[in-house]
Tab-separated table of C-alpha atoms in Angstrom:
chain	number	residue	atom	x	y	z
A	1	MET	CA	-0.107	154.016	75.494
A	2	THR	CA	1.822	151.213	74.659
A	3	GLY	CA	1.306	149.773	71.548
A	4	LEU	CA	0.217	145.753	70.985
A	5	VAL	CA	2.984	143.421	70.637
A	6	LYS	CA	2.424	140.727	67.999
A	7	GLU	CA	3.517	136.969	69.133
A	8	LYS	CA	4.471	134.621	66.868
A	9	VAL	CA	2.203	131.163	67.920
A	10	LEU	CA	0.774	128.044	67.952
A	11	CYS	CA	-2.376	129.573	67.247
A	12	LYS	CA	-5.661	127.179	67.436
A	13	THR	CA	-7.158	129.660	64.842
A	14	PRO	CA	-9.049	127.907	61.855
A	15	VAL	CA	-7.390	127.765	58.839
A	16	ASN	CA	-9.389	130.276	56.666
A	17	LEU	CA	-9.322	132.853	59.132
A	18	LEU	CA	-5.150	133.062	58.879
A	19	ALA	CA	-5.894	133.092	55.555
A	20	GLN	CA	-7.121	136.804	56.302
A	21	GLY	CA	-5.177	137.782	58.409
A	22	THR	CA	-1.458	138.175	58.936
A	23	GLY	CA	-0.409	134.801	59.777
A	24	PHE	CA	0.185	135.382	63.618
A	25	CYS	CA	-2.437	135.408	66.983
A	26	ILE	CA	-2.813	138.832	68.409
A	27	LEU	CA	-2.487	138.966	72.284
A	28	ALA	CA	-2.894	142.048	74.371
A	29	PRO	CA	0.413	142.800	76.588
A	30	ASN	CA	0.251	142.407	80.582
A	31	MET	CA	-2.731	139.746	80.194
A	32	PRO	CA	-2.190	136.443	82.274
A	33	LYS	CA	-2.394	133.127	79.584
A	34	LYS	CA	-4.513	131.487	80.724
A	35	GLU	CA	-3.758	128.045	81.263
A	36	GLN	CA	-3.959	126.086	77.686
A	37	LYS	CA	-5.836	123.234	77.095
A	38	GLU	CA	-4.855	119.786	75.137
A	39	PRO	CA	-6.705	120.895	71.545
A	40	VAL	CA	-9.683	118.891	70.503
A	41	GLU	CA	-8.695	116.646	67.387
A	42	LYS	CA	-10.226	118.519	64.699
A	43	THR	CA	-12.956	116.491	62.294
A	44	ILE	CA	-11.854	115.734	59.202
A	45	ILE	CA	-14.520	116.231	56.551
A	46	THR	CA	-15.164	114.051	53.475
A	47	LYS	CA	-18.168	113.740	51.284
A	48	VAL	CA	-20.362	111.190	53.041
A	49	THR	CA	-21.279	108.044	50.291
A	50	LYS	CA	-25.039	106.197	50.687
A	51	LEU	CA	-24.503	102.360	51.406
A	52	PRO	CA	-25.270	100.384	48.299
A	53	GLU	CA	-28.663	99.730	48.177
A	54	GLU	CA	-29.461	95.988	47.389
A	55	SER	CA	-30.330	95.873	43.382
A	56	VAL	CA	-33.212	96.255	42.665
A	57	LYS	CA	-34.304	93.152	39.863
A	58	ARG	CA	-36.370	94.112	37.096
A	59	ALA	CA	-39.046	92.133	34.531
A	60	TYR	CA	-38.190	92.759	31.065
A	61	ILE	CA	-38.658	91.093	28.140
A	62	LEU	CA	-36.716	90.686	24.810
A	63	PHE	CA	-38.099	89.628	21.592
A	64	LEU	CA	-35.607	87.031	20.116
A	65	SER	CA	-38.140	86.856	16.756
A	66	GLY	CA	-41.425	88.421	14.916
A	67	PRO	CA	-42.463	91.589	13.876
A	68	LEU	CA	-40.485	93.259	17.274
A	69	ILE	CA	-36.707	90.897	16.952
A	70	GLY	CA	-34.723	92.950	19.238
A	71	LYS	CA	-37.098	95.070	20.634
A	72	LEU	CA	-36.295	95.041	24.629
A	73	MET	CA	-39.137	96.167	27.103
A	74	HIS	CA	-39.414	96.726	30.385
A	75	LEU	CA	-42.644	95.563	32.787
A	76	GLU	CA	-44.749	97.979	35.117
A	77	ASN	CA	-46.263	96.704	38.061
A	78	GLY	CA	-49.628	95.124	37.713
A	79	LEU	CA	-51.159	93.927	34.196
A	80	THR	CA	-49.580	94.073	30.830
A	81	THR	CA	-51.500	92.377	28.017
A	82	ILE	CA	-50.111	91.010	24.623
A	83	GLY	CA	-51.934	90.817	21.887
A	84	ARG	CA	-52.389	91.880	17.511
A	85	ALA	CA	-55.664	94.324	18.760
A	86	PRO	CA	-54.174	98.375	18.664
A	87	ASP	CA	-55.408	98.615	22.605
A	88	ALA	CA	-53.346	95.490	23.706
A	89	ASN	CA	-50.261	97.292	25.700
A	90	ILE	CA	-48.097	95.590	23.409
A	91	ALA	CA	-49.291	95.245	20.187
A	92	ILE	CA	-47.904	92.996	17.501
A	93	ASN	CA	-48.691	92.856	14.115
A	94	ASP	CA	-48.346	88.979	13.657
A	95	SER	CA	-52.024	86.693	11.861
A	96	ARG	CA	-50.716	84.270	13.368
A	97	ILE	CA	-51.804	85.484	17.683
A	98	SER	CA	-54.445	86.470	19.148
A	99	ARG	CA	-56.214	89.883	19.279
A	100	HIS	CA	-55.453	89.653	23.236
A	101	HIS	CA	-53.246	86.714	23.535
A	102	LEU	CA	-52.012	87.057	26.878
A	103	GLN	CA	-51.106	88.908	29.879
A	104	ILE	CA	-48.406	89.288	32.414
A	105	ASP	CA	-49.068	90.558	36.154
A	106	VAL	CA	-46.366	91.700	37.190
A	107	SER	CA	-45.984	91.878	40.884
A	108	SER	CA	-43.402	92.645	44.164
A	109	GLU	CA	-43.145	88.802	44.987
A	110	ASN	CA	-43.705	87.064	41.247
A	111	VAL	CA	-44.683	87.367	37.649
A	112	THR	CA	-47.002	85.153	35.996
A	113	ILE	CA	-48.210	84.751	32.993
A	114	GLU	CA	-51.983	83.813	31.747
A	115	ASP	CA	-53.035	82.717	28.085
A	116	LEU	CA	-55.979	84.646	27.407
A	117	GLY	CA	-58.306	81.549	25.515
A	118	SER	CA	-56.309	82.446	22.390
A	119	THR	CA	-56.613	80.612	19.338
A	120	ASN	CA	-52.886	79.078	18.964
A	121	GLY	CA	-51.902	78.765	22.655
A	122	THR	CA	-48.880	80.113	24.644
A	123	PHE	CA	-46.096	77.808	24.816
A	124	ILE	CA	-43.243	78.400	27.675
A	125	ASN	CA	-40.144	76.705	27.027
A	126	GLY	CA	-41.646	74.117	24.468
A	127	GLU	CA	-44.698	73.368	27.136
A	128	ARG	CA	-48.353	74.722	26.618
A	129	VAL	CA	-50.019	76.505	29.442
A	130	LYS	CA	-53.013	78.036	30.625
A	131	LYS	CA	-51.322	80.165	33.910
A	132	GLN	CA	-47.877	79.905	35.090
A	133	LYS	CA	-45.427	81.293	37.129
A	134	LEU	CA	-42.540	83.017	34.846
A	135	ALA	CA	-38.511	82.503	35.527
A	136	ASP	CA	-35.888	84.185	34.550
A	137	GLY	CA	-34.660	82.890	30.776
A	138	ASP	CA	-37.997	81.399	30.081
A	139	LYS	CA	-38.794	81.404	26.444
A	140	ILE	CA	-42.384	82.130	25.990
A	141	GLN	CA	-43.475	81.321	21.758
A	142	ILE	CA	-46.595	82.669	20.899
A	143	SER	CA	-46.664	82.335	16.685
A	144	SER	CA	-44.665	80.284	14.179
A	145	THR	CA	-43.072	83.366	14.334
A	146	THR	CA	-43.202	85.565	17.311
A	147	VAL	CA	-40.969	84.217	19.971
A	148	PHE	CA	-40.345	86.839	23.511
A	149	LYS	CA	-37.286	85.853	26.916
A	150	PHE	CA	-38.445	86.628	30.201
A	151	ALA	CA	-35.627	87.756	32.307
A	152	LEU	CA	-35.512	89.485	35.561
A	153	GLN	CA	-32.272	92.065	35.708
A	154	ASP	CA	-30.579	95.124	37.376
A	155	LYS	CA	-29.090	96.085	34.679
A	156	THR	CA	-30.397	95.966	31.197
A	157	GLU	CA	-27.378	96.134	29.284
A	158	ASN	CA	-26.459	92.850	30.694
A	159	ILE	CA	-29.365	91.006	29.046
A	160	PHE	CA	-29.552	93.273	25.770
A	161	HIS	CA	-25.798	92.502	25.019
A	162	LYS	CA	-25.424	88.724	26.028
A	163	GLU	CA	-29.293	88.695	23.820
A	164	LEU	CA	-27.961	89.875	20.862
A	165	TYR	CA	-25.130	88.150	21.105
A	166	LYS	CA	-27.232	84.217	21.394
A	167	MET	CA	-29.716	85.959	18.451
A	168	ALA	CA	-26.952	86.263	16.103
A	169	ILE	CA	-25.612	82.464	16.670
A	170	ILE	CA	-28.894	80.478	17.711
A	171	ASP	CA	-32.125	79.616	16.312
A	172	PRO	CA	-35.100	80.556	18.458
A	173	VAL	CA	-37.200	78.191	17.778
A	174	THR	CA	-35.101	75.166	18.604
A	175	ASN	CA	-32.539	76.640	20.686
A	176	ILE	CA	-29.881	75.672	18.720
A	177	TYR	CA	-27.068	77.053	16.476
A	178	ASN	CA	-27.853	78.387	13.308
A	179	LYS	CA	-26.902	78.155	10.002
A	180	ARG	CA	-24.735	80.810	10.244
A	181	PHE	CA	-22.416	80.071	13.254
A	182	PHE	CA	-22.207	76.263	11.445
A	183	LEU	CA	-20.555	77.705	8.545
A	184	GLU	CA	-18.086	79.536	10.386
A	185	ARG	CA	-17.442	76.615	12.441
A	186	LEU	CA	-17.389	74.175	9.724
A	187	LYS	CA	-14.628	75.824	8.204
A	188	ASP	CA	-12.660	75.900	11.434
A	189	GLU	CA	-13.063	72.223	11.511
A	190	PHE	CA	-12.575	71.652	8.292
A	191	SER	CA	-9.299	73.085	8.414
A	192	HIS	CA	-8.449	71.801	11.710
A	193	ALA	CA	-8.957	68.011	10.243
A	194	LYS	CA	-7.061	68.330	7.222
A	195	ARG	CA	-4.094	69.661	9.162
A	196	SER	CA	-4.553	67.196	11.626
A	197	LYS	CA	-5.214	64.235	9.605
A	198	MET	CA	-8.429	63.786	11.696
A	199	GLY	CA	-11.544	62.703	10.777
A	200	LEU	CA	-14.715	64.600	10.092
A	201	SER	CA	-18.215	63.776	9.543
A	202	LEU	CA	-21.288	65.763	8.959
A	203	LEU	CA	-24.737	64.791	9.369
A	204	MET	CA	-27.987	66.092	6.871
A	205	ILE	CA	-31.189	65.602	8.503
A	206	ASP	CA	-34.536	66.365	6.966
A	207	ILE	CA	-37.521	65.751	9.115
A	208	ASP	CA	-39.984	63.168	6.830
A	209	PHE	CA	-43.207	64.899	5.326
A	210	PHE	CA	-42.991	68.034	7.634
A	211	LYS	CA	-45.439	70.072	5.539
A	212	LYS	CA	-48.037	67.794	6.435
A	213	VAL	CA	-47.263	68.364	10.035
A	214	ASN	CA	-47.823	71.587	9.258
A	215	ASP	CA	-50.777	71.896	6.977
A	216	THR	CA	-52.768	69.138	9.045
A	217	HIS	CA	-51.693	70.101	12.833
A	218	GLY	CA	-50.750	73.763	12.045
A	219	HIS	CA	-47.997	76.322	12.511
A	220	LEU	CA	-47.014	75.934	16.056
A	221	ALA	CA	-47.123	71.947	15.823
A	222	GLY	CA	-44.593	72.093	13.678
A	223	ASP	CA	-42.708	74.467	15.591
A	224	MET	CA	-43.197	71.707	18.467
A	225	LEU	CA	-41.589	68.990	16.460
A	226	LEU	CA	-38.718	71.072	15.305
A	227	HIS	CA	-38.461	71.844	18.946
A	228	GLN	CA	-38.620	68.109	19.990
A	229	LEU	CA	-36.064	67.140	17.124
A	230	ALA	CA	-33.509	69.097	18.078
A	231	LYS	CA	-33.898	68.333	22.132
A	232	ILE	CA	-33.220	64.838	20.945
A	233	ILE	CA	-30.703	65.049	18.848
A	234	LYS	CA	-28.746	67.138	21.116
A	235	SER	CA	-28.960	65.155	23.829
A	236	MET	CA	-27.565	62.224	21.642
A	237	VAL	CA	-24.217	63.955	20.086
A	238	ARG	CA	-21.203	64.911	22.160
A	239	GLY	CA	-20.387	68.060	23.729
A	240	GLU	CA	-17.298	68.904	21.147
A	241	ASP	CA	-19.587	68.229	18.313
A	242	VAL	CA	-21.918	71.311	16.628
A	243	LEU	CA	-25.801	70.804	15.792
A	244	ALA	CA	-27.440	73.431	13.664
A	245	ARG	CA	-30.583	73.865	12.174
A	246	TYR	CA	-29.919	73.850	8.421
A	247	GLY	CA	-32.894	75.998	7.448
A	248	GLY	CA	-36.585	74.641	7.611
A	249	GLU	CA	-36.955	71.545	8.770
A	250	GLU	CA	-33.204	70.519	8.079
A	251	PHE	CA	-30.842	70.247	10.475
A	252	VAL	CA	-26.863	69.245	10.335
A	253	ALA	CA	-24.622	67.942	13.063
A	254	ILE	CA	-20.473	68.313	13.003
A	255	LEU	CA	-18.829	65.324	14.525
A	256	ARG	CA	-15.214	66.001	15.097
A	257	GLY	CA	-13.151	62.957	14.349
A	258	ALA	CA	-15.639	60.713	14.124
A	259	LYS	CA	-15.267	58.316	10.880
A	260	LYS	CA	-17.651	56.693	8.459
A	261	ASP	CA	-18.810	53.864	10.165
A	262	GLY	CA	-18.796	55.713	13.473
A	263	ALA	CA	-20.752	58.251	12.274
A	264	PHE	CA	-23.347	56.052	10.570
A	265	ASN	CA	-24.036	54.511	13.711
A	266	LEU	CA	-24.879	57.596	15.540
A	267	ALA	CA	-26.980	58.317	12.769
A	268	GLU	CA	-28.986	55.314	12.951
A	269	ARG	CA	-29.490	55.269	16.415
A	270	ILE	CA	-30.713	59.251	16.480
A	271	ARG	CA	-32.954	58.289	13.473
A	272	LEU	CA	-34.484	55.110	16.044
A	273	LYS	CA	-34.811	56.831	18.706
A	274	VAL	CA	-36.951	59.575	16.685
A	275	GLU	CA	-39.136	57.075	15.307
A	276	SER	CA	-39.837	56.036	18.780
A	277	SER	CA	-40.711	59.038	20.246
A	278	PRO	CA	-43.392	60.259	19.021
A	279	LEU	CA	-44.765	64.632	19.338
A	280	ILE	CA	-47.778	65.267	21.972
A	281	PHE	CA	-49.639	68.255	20.617
A	282	GLU	CA	-52.439	68.900	21.957
A	283	GLU	CA	-53.320	65.098	23.394
A	284	LYS	CA	-52.836	64.255	19.663
A	285	LYS	CA	-49.892	61.532	18.677
A	286	ILE	CA	-48.007	62.926	15.917
A	287	PRO	CA	-45.568	59.882	14.442
A	288	ILE	CA	-41.776	61.206	13.215
A	289	THR	CA	-39.606	60.122	11.077
A	290	ILE	CA	-36.063	61.545	9.703
A	291	SER	CA	-33.762	60.957	6.658
A	292	ILE	CA	-29.902	61.234	7.329
A	293	GLY	CA	-27.255	61.899	4.666
A	294	VAL	CA	-23.602	61.020	6.077
A	295	ALA	CA	-20.031	62.464	4.636
A	296	SER	CA	-16.921	61.988	5.986
A	297	LEU	CA	-13.335	63.321	5.150
A	298	ASP	CA	-11.091	60.679	5.649
A	299	GLU	CA	-8.504	58.724	3.653
A	300	VAL	CA	-10.950	57.465	1.260
A	301	ASN	CA	-13.216	60.736	0.864
A	302	GLU	CA	-10.675	62.912	0.855
A	303	HIS	CA	-12.625	66.100	-0.194
A	304	SER	CA	-10.101	68.834	-1.108
A	305	GLU	CA	-12.757	72.348	-0.760
A	306	LEU	CA	-15.296	72.488	1.860
A	307	CYS	CA	-18.309	72.778	-0.443
A	308	GLU	CA	-17.622	69.050	-1.189
A	309	LEU	CA	-18.073	68.033	2.004
A	310	ILE	CA	-21.751	69.435	2.288
A	311	LYS	CA	-22.843	68.858	-1.089
A	312	ASP	CA	-21.410	64.855	-0.324
A	313	ALA	CA	-23.810	65.040	2.741
A	314	ASP	CA	-26.799	66.929	0.953
A	315	GLU	CA	-26.310	64.392	-1.988
A	316	LYS	CA	-26.595	61.282	0.477
A	317	LEU	CA	-29.647	62.674	2.006
A	318	TYR	CA	-31.281	63.077	-1.350
A	319	GLN	CA	-30.592	59.273	-1.611
A	320	SER	CA	-32.290	58.451	1.513
A	321	LYS	CA	-35.650	60.476	0.642
A	322	GLN	CA	-35.484	59.165	-2.948
A	323	ASN	CA	-35.138	55.821	-1.588
A	324	GLY	CA	-38.175	55.548	0.801
A	325	ARG	CA	-37.640	57.937	3.573
A	326	ASN	CA	-37.067	56.910	7.339
A	327	ARG	CA	-33.776	55.968	6.551
A	328	THR	CA	-29.835	56.462	6.668
A	329	THR	CA	-27.450	56.540	3.640
A	330	ALA	CA	-23.547	57.060	3.564
């Protein structure tokens, strides 16, 4: 019996089968070879990944101040009630908000906020509203302490990290820098002015009879007053200047390169603008005046320490108060 002949040929056998055999193809003897056709190209097996789906925006609220400060909450589709009552979807232990203060309706088309007849009202970006469609970035205030921001995001990390940074340097009521940021920035500006021998001025601004506004019209009126004043001053200072809330009803402004006369003139323009812009709160006109102290770092006033500049501005503000308010002292 004739034995089988092993003949080494180009084999079209799959690789995994060759691994199990000898590495040769076995051909029967005296058998005519079939006409060989061109081999079909092998299919390259790869992992198929899904095409990236269009990112879905989700609705969130991030509390900027109040009992829930720092809390980031996802709003599910449908109604979410916010209030002081234990049965509210988001219960807040704040005596200045109503038991069922507002509701937020999330649908596939839009997100709507509606005040539920609360005592102190719902304010969006400083305006009192009954019912309104929310936009990404809207800031909602429901008491003098509770403020939250609405956001549409596809990734929670984006809003969370961004807002945490802003919470560290921005005052939630006025939307300008806070005292912490101001003090850090003033150190840099003071050092820069000293090295370069440039002018530097500081405005210290205080709202006259602010406590009376709170006592007569409520804390929300006081907050609206703070918000309006910040907006006015911000529109009048330069982009390189730094405006901040120093505390309570006090504001400060760092004026880079400004000499005493220039700073005084700006302070007077601000004071007159504020005096001619009463606060409209619940259809009532509330007059506003401010007192300002101006301190400058120049050839005449060579303050050797940063604290001396702040003390000088504070003393000038005190003089404005003592001399009848609604005035500027430099």
